[in-house]
PDB file of C-alpha atoms in Angstrom:
ATOM      1  CA  MET A 158      47.516  95.877  90.981  1.00  0.00           C
ATOM      2  CA  ASN A 159      46.964  92.341  89.686  1.00  0.00           C
ATOM      3  CA  ARG A 160      47.382  90.920  93.172  1.00  0.00           C
ATOM      4  CA  ARG A 161      44.787  93.379  94.518  1.00  0.00           C
ATOM      5  CA  THR A 162      42.323  92.444  91.738  1.00  0.00           C
ATOM      6  CA  LEU A 163      42.890  88.760  92.460  1.00  0.00           C
ATOM      7  CA  LEU A 164      42.260  89.263  96.186  1.00  0.00           C
ATOM      8  CA  LEU A 165      39.081  91.269  95.525  1.00  0.00           C
ATOM      9  CA  GLY A 166      37.813  88.617  93.107  1.00  0.00           C
ATOM     10  CA  ALA A 167      38.540  85.810  95.553  1.00  0.00           C
ATOM     11  CA  SER A 168      36.771  87.731  98.329  1.00  0.00           C
ATOM     12  CA  ALA A 169      33.719  88.263  96.124  1.00  0.00           C
ATOM     13  CA  LEU A 170      33.557  84.561  95.250  1.00  0.00           C
ATOM     14  CA  GLY A 171      33.842  83.647  98.921  1.00  0.00           C
ATOM     15  CA  ALA A 172      31.033  86.016  99.827  1.00  0.00           C
ATOM     16  CA  LEU A 173      28.796  84.575  97.107  1.00  0.00           C
ATOM     17  CA  ALA A 174      29.499  81.031  98.255  1.00  0.00           C
ATOM     18  CA  ALA A 175      28.541  81.951 101.813  1.00  0.00           C
ATOM     19  CA  CYS A 176      25.211  83.438 100.677  1.00  0.00           C
ATOM     20  CA  GLY A 177      23.396  80.187 100.112  1.00  0.00           C
ATOM     21  CA  ASP A 178      23.238  76.451 100.113  1.00  0.00           C
ATOM     22  CA  SER A 179      23.794  75.369  96.522  1.00  0.00           C
ATOM     23  CA  GLY A 180      21.681  72.252  97.139  1.00  0.00           C
ATOM     24  CA  LYS A 181      18.851  74.163  98.801  1.00  0.00           C
ATOM     25  CA  PHE A 182      16.805  74.580  95.624  1.00  0.00           C
ATOM     26  CA  VAL A 183      15.983  71.588  93.438  1.00  0.00           C
ATOM     27  CA  ALA A 184      14.037  71.251  90.211  1.00  0.00           C
ATOM     28  CA  TYR A 185      10.864  69.207  89.838  1.00  0.00           C
ATOM     29  CA  LYS A 186       9.561  68.016  86.485  1.00  0.00           C
ATOM     30  CA  GLY A 187       6.955  65.483  87.561  1.00  0.00           C
ATOM     31  CA  PRO A 188       3.164  65.644  87.612  1.00  0.00           C
ATOM     32  CA  PRO A 189       1.661  68.714  89.299  1.00  0.00           C
ATOM     33  CA  VAL A 190       0.763  68.526  92.971  1.00  0.00           C
ATOM     34  CA  THR A 191      -2.965  69.254  93.027  1.00  0.00           C
ATOM     35  CA  GLN A 192      -3.444  69.012  96.781  1.00  0.00           C
ATOM     36  CA  VAL A 193      -1.695  68.412 100.081  1.00  0.00           C
ATOM     37  CA  GLN A 194      -3.325  66.271 102.768  1.00  0.00           C
ATOM     38  CA  VAL A 195      -2.186  66.288 106.394  1.00  0.00           C
ATOM     39  CA  TYR A 196      -3.391  63.727 108.940  1.00  0.00           C
ATOM     40  CA  LYS A 197      -2.438  65.031 112.355  1.00  0.00           C
ATOM     41  CA  SER A 198      -3.280  61.856 114.313  1.00  0.00           C
ATOM     42  CA  LYS A 199      -1.095  59.754 111.982  1.00  0.00           C
ATOM     43  CA  ARG A 200       1.638  62.438 111.807  1.00  0.00           C
ATOM     44  CA  MET A 201       1.633  62.064 108.011  1.00  0.00           C
ATOM     45  CA  MET A 202       1.497  64.425 105.040  1.00  0.00           C
ATOM     46  CA  TYR A 203       0.723  63.394 101.455  1.00  0.00           C
ATOM     47  CA  LEU A 204       1.300  65.239  98.175  1.00  0.00           C
ATOM     48  CA  LEU A 205      -1.262  64.208  95.589  1.00  0.00           C
ATOM     49  CA  SER A 206      -1.721  64.659  91.873  1.00  0.00           C
ATOM     50  CA  GLY A 207      -5.392  63.955  91.298  1.00  0.00           C
ATOM     51  CA  ASP A 208      -6.061  60.815  93.342  1.00  0.00           C
ATOM     52  CA  LYS A 209      -2.474  59.507  93.111  1.00  0.00           C
ATOM     53  CA  VAL A 210      -0.110  59.930  96.065  1.00  0.00           C
ATOM     54  CA  LEU A 211       3.186  61.284  94.750  1.00  0.00           C
ATOM     55  CA  GLU A 212       5.032  61.484  98.072  1.00  0.00           C
ATOM     56  CA  SER A 213       4.380  60.891 101.761  1.00  0.00           C
ATOM     57  CA  TYR A 214       6.206  62.318 104.759  1.00  0.00           C
ATOM     58  CA  LYS A 215       6.332  61.797 108.513  1.00  0.00           C
ATOM     59  CA  ILE A 216       5.677  65.160 110.170  1.00  0.00           C
ATOM     60  CA  GLY A 217       6.058  67.026 113.432  1.00  0.00           C
ATOM     61  CA  LEU A 218       3.280  69.332 114.633  1.00  0.00           C
ATOM     62  CA  GLY A 219       2.555  71.997 117.196  1.00  0.00           C
ATOM     63  CA  GLY A 220       3.552  71.315 120.787  1.00  0.00           C
ATOM     64  CA  ASP A 221      -0.117  70.624 121.667  1.00  0.00           C
ATOM     65  CA  PRO A 222      -1.241  68.679 118.575  1.00  0.00           C
ATOM     66  CA  VAL A 223      -4.675  67.411 119.707  1.00  0.00           C
ATOM     67  CA  GLY A 224      -7.543  69.581 118.514  1.00  0.00           C
ATOM     68  CA  PRO A 225      -7.737  72.500 116.103  1.00  0.00           C
ATOM     69  CA  LYS A 226      -5.895  75.782 116.408  1.00  0.00           C
ATOM     70  CA  HIS A 227      -8.211  78.527 117.665  1.00  0.00           C
ATOM     71  CA  PHE A 228      -6.025  81.227 119.186  1.00  0.00           C
ATOM     72  CA  GLU A 229      -2.629  82.795 118.930  1.00  0.00           C
ATOM     73  CA  GLY A 230      -0.135  81.026 121.179  1.00  0.00           C
ATOM     74  CA  ASP A 231      -2.197  77.865 121.775  1.00  0.00           C
ATOM     75  CA  GLY A 232       0.557  75.677 120.268  1.00  0.00           C
ATOM     76  CA  LYS A 233      -1.885  73.834 118.016  1.00  0.00           C
ATOM     77  CA  THR A 234      -1.754  73.048 114.313  1.00  0.00           C
ATOM     78  CA  PRO A 235      -4.884  74.197 112.433  1.00  0.00           C
ATOM     79  CA  GLU A 236      -7.489  71.800 111.045  1.00  0.00           C
ATOM     80  CA  GLY A 237      -9.532  72.523 107.947  1.00  0.00           C
ATOM     81  CA  PHE A 238      -9.216  73.687 104.361  1.00  0.00           C
ATOM     82  CA  TYR A 239      -6.504  76.179 103.422  1.00  0.00           C
ATOM     83  CA  TYR A 240      -4.147  77.075 100.566  1.00  0.00           C
ATOM     84  CA  ILE A 241      -0.411  77.355 100.170  1.00  0.00           C
ATOM     85  CA  ASN A 242      -0.177  81.130  99.911  1.00  0.00           C
ATOM     86  CA  ARG A 243       3.496  82.117 100.130  1.00  0.00           C
ATOM     87  CA  ARG A 244       7.025  80.791 100.286  1.00  0.00           C
ATOM     88  CA  ASN A 245      10.058  81.815 102.290  1.00  0.00           C
ATOM     89  CA  PRO A 246      13.451  80.875 100.828  1.00  0.00           C
ATOM     90  CA  ASN A 247      15.179  82.501 103.831  1.00  0.00           C
ATOM     91  CA  SER A 248      13.199  80.790 106.581  1.00  0.00           C
ATOM     92  CA  ALA A 249      14.785  80.282 109.991  1.00  0.00           C
ATOM     93  CA  TYR A 250      13.694  76.669 109.406  1.00  0.00           C
ATOM     94  CA  TYR A 251      15.589  76.176 106.144  1.00  0.00           C
ATOM     95  CA  LEU A 252      12.705  76.635 103.633  1.00  0.00           C
ATOM     96  CA  SER A 253       9.012  77.165 104.275  1.00  0.00           C
ATOM     97  CA  LEU A 254       5.642  77.247 102.551  1.00  0.00           C
ATOM     98  CA  GLY A 255       2.948  79.427 104.090  1.00  0.00           C
ATOM     99  CA  ILE A 256      -0.522  78.103 104.879  1.00  0.00           C
ATOM    100  CA  SER A 257      -3.454  80.522 104.558  1.00  0.00           C
ATOM    101  CA  TYR A 258      -4.473  80.166 108.223  1.00  0.00           C
ATOM    102  CA  PRO A 259      -6.543  81.898 109.523  1.00  0.00           C
ATOM    103  CA  ASN A 260      -9.460  81.603 107.117  1.00  0.00           C
ATOM    104  CA  THR A 261     -12.697  83.566 107.589  1.00  0.00           C
ATOM    105  CA  GLN A 262     -14.204  80.944 109.921  1.00  0.00           C
ATOM    106  CA  ASP A 263     -11.060  80.884 112.079  1.00  0.00           C
ATOM    107  CA  MET A 264     -11.090  84.691 112.340  1.00  0.00           C
ATOM    108  CA  ALA A 265     -14.804  84.799 113.200  1.00  0.00           C
ATOM    109  CA  PHE A 266     -14.431  82.153 115.931  1.00  0.00           C
ATOM    110  CA  ALA A 267     -11.474  83.898 117.573  1.00  0.00           C
ATOM    111  CA  GLU A 268     -13.125  87.310 117.296  1.00  0.00           C
ATOM    112  CA  ALA A 269     -16.285  85.962 118.972  1.00  0.00           C
ATOM    113  CA  GLN A 270     -14.066  84.900 121.889  1.00  0.00           C
ATOM    114  CA  GLY A 271     -12.335  88.274 121.995  1.00  0.00           C
ATOM    115  CA  LYS A 272      -9.002  86.750 120.967  1.00  0.00           C
ATOM    116  CA  SER A 273      -6.593  86.717 118.044  1.00  0.00           C
ATOM    117  CA  PRO A 274      -6.532  83.590 115.834  1.00  0.00           C
ATOM    118  CA  GLY A 275      -2.775  83.910 115.340  1.00  0.00           C
ATOM    119  CA  GLY A 276      -1.087  83.219 112.022  1.00  0.00           C
ATOM    120  CA  ASP A 277       2.283  82.486 110.424  1.00  0.00           C
ATOM    121  CA  ILE A 278       1.570  78.774 110.000  1.00  0.00           C
ATOM    122  CA  PHE A 279       4.005  77.046 107.635  1.00  0.00           C
ATOM    123  CA  ILE A 280       5.241  73.731 106.335  1.00  0.00           C
ATOM    124  CA  HIS A 281       8.955  73.964 107.070  1.00  0.00           C
ATOM    125  CA  GLY A 282      12.207  72.156 107.692  1.00  0.00           C
ATOM    126  CA  ARG A 283      14.009  71.540 110.954  1.00  0.00           C
ATOM    127  CA  ASP A 284      17.044  73.708 110.450  1.00  0.00           C
ATOM    128  CA  GLY A 285      17.394  76.608 112.824  1.00  0.00           C
ATOM    129  CA  LYS A 286      18.160  77.341 116.419  1.00  0.00           C
ATOM    130  CA  ASN A 287      16.525  74.277 117.988  1.00  0.00           C
ATOM    131  CA  LYS A 288      17.025  71.867 115.055  1.00  0.00           C
ATOM    132  CA  GLY A 289      13.493  70.535 115.640  1.00  0.00           C
ATOM    133  CA  LYS A 290      14.137  68.431 118.697  1.00  0.00           C
ATOM    134  CA  GLY A 291      11.335  66.040 119.622  1.00  0.00           C
ATOM    135  CA  SER A 292       8.347  64.953 117.570  1.00  0.00           C
ATOM    136  CA  ASP A 293       5.886  67.803 118.152  1.00  0.00           C
ATOM    137  CA  TRP A 294       7.945  70.904 118.747  1.00  0.00           C
ATOM    138  CA  THR A 295       6.597  73.651 116.488  1.00  0.00           C
ATOM    139  CA  ALA A 296       4.384  76.572 117.513  1.00  0.00           C
ATOM    140  CA  GLY A 297       1.609  75.176 115.280  1.00  0.00           C
ATOM    141  CA  CYS A 298       3.440  74.541 112.021  1.00  0.00           C
ATOM    142  CA  ILE A 299       4.032  71.297 110.116  1.00  0.00           C
ATOM    143  CA  ALA A 300       7.680  70.210 110.168  1.00  0.00           C
ATOM    144  CA  VAL A 301       9.576  67.810 107.921  1.00  0.00           C
ATOM    145  CA  LYS A 302      13.261  67.041 107.460  1.00  0.00           C
ATOM    146  CA  ASP A 303      15.347  69.606 105.591  1.00  0.00           C
ATOM    147  CA  LYS A 304      15.986  67.261 102.654  1.00  0.00           C
ATOM    148  CA  GLU A 305      12.209  66.718 102.409  1.00  0.00           C
ATOM    149  CA  ILE A 306      11.279  70.412 102.461  1.00  0.00           C
ATOM    150  CA  ARG A 307      13.657  70.925  99.506  1.00  0.00           C
ATOM    151  CA  ASP A 308      11.511  68.564  97.422  1.00  0.00           C
ATOM    152  CA  ILE A 309       8.199  69.858  98.805  1.00  0.00           C
ATOM    153  CA  TYR A 310       9.262  73.452  98.110  1.00  0.00           C
ATOM    154  CA  ALA A 311       9.979  72.512  94.473  1.00  0.00           C
ATOM    155  CA  MET A 312       6.838  70.420  93.987  1.00  0.00           C
ATOM    156  CA  VAL A 313       4.098  72.491  95.656  1.00  0.00           C
ATOM    157  CA  ARG A 314       3.007  75.730  94.001  1.00  0.00           C
ATOM    158  CA  ASP A 315       1.334  78.724  95.602  1.00  0.00           C
ATOM    159  CA  GLY A 316      -2.449  78.270  95.441  1.00  0.00           C
ATOM    160  CA  THR A 317      -2.311  74.508  96.068  1.00  0.00           C
ATOM    161  CA  PRO A 318      -5.130  73.415  98.413  1.00  0.00           C
ATOM    162  CA  ILE A 319      -4.113  71.871 101.725  1.00  0.00           C
ATOM    163  CA  PHE A 320      -6.528  69.813 103.818  1.00  0.00           C
ATOM    164  CA  ILE A 321      -5.509  69.378 107.457  1.00  0.00           C
ATOM    165  CA  PHE A 322      -7.427  66.564 109.162  1.00  0.00           C
ATOM    166  CA  PRO A 323      -7.533  65.739 112.904  1.00  0.00           C
TER     167      PRO A 323
END
């Protein structure tokens, strides 16, 4: 009976260990991030607290990075003013923060063209099936390294404004 209990306990611990990456979630105790700025042409993203840059990151973009996203499947990263509106701890790309694309203007433009604006735009890591090969490989998202998305995920709260510039 004791051997059976020991085996069951060891199995349970093994299953728990396989459930997650213990280093996936980090704590952040610094100044609040009050906005995120993305500069597509420079392939850079900045986390700011007020007017002070807290962190900067090299980024990958959609497979067709020039110009704003207008339609589902166009491979472009949006441009404009949005918010961080959700988080996915189980993302196929390690961790991800959702961007509130499409906004009302994006929806109106696409609708006027008889098309869908698309959606599911995130800041995310590179983990996953293709490991983020190349510089601009996403379907319109903003990609950073996995170790960077851990910090970004901890620092940026839902509701934080994000400005995406050409």
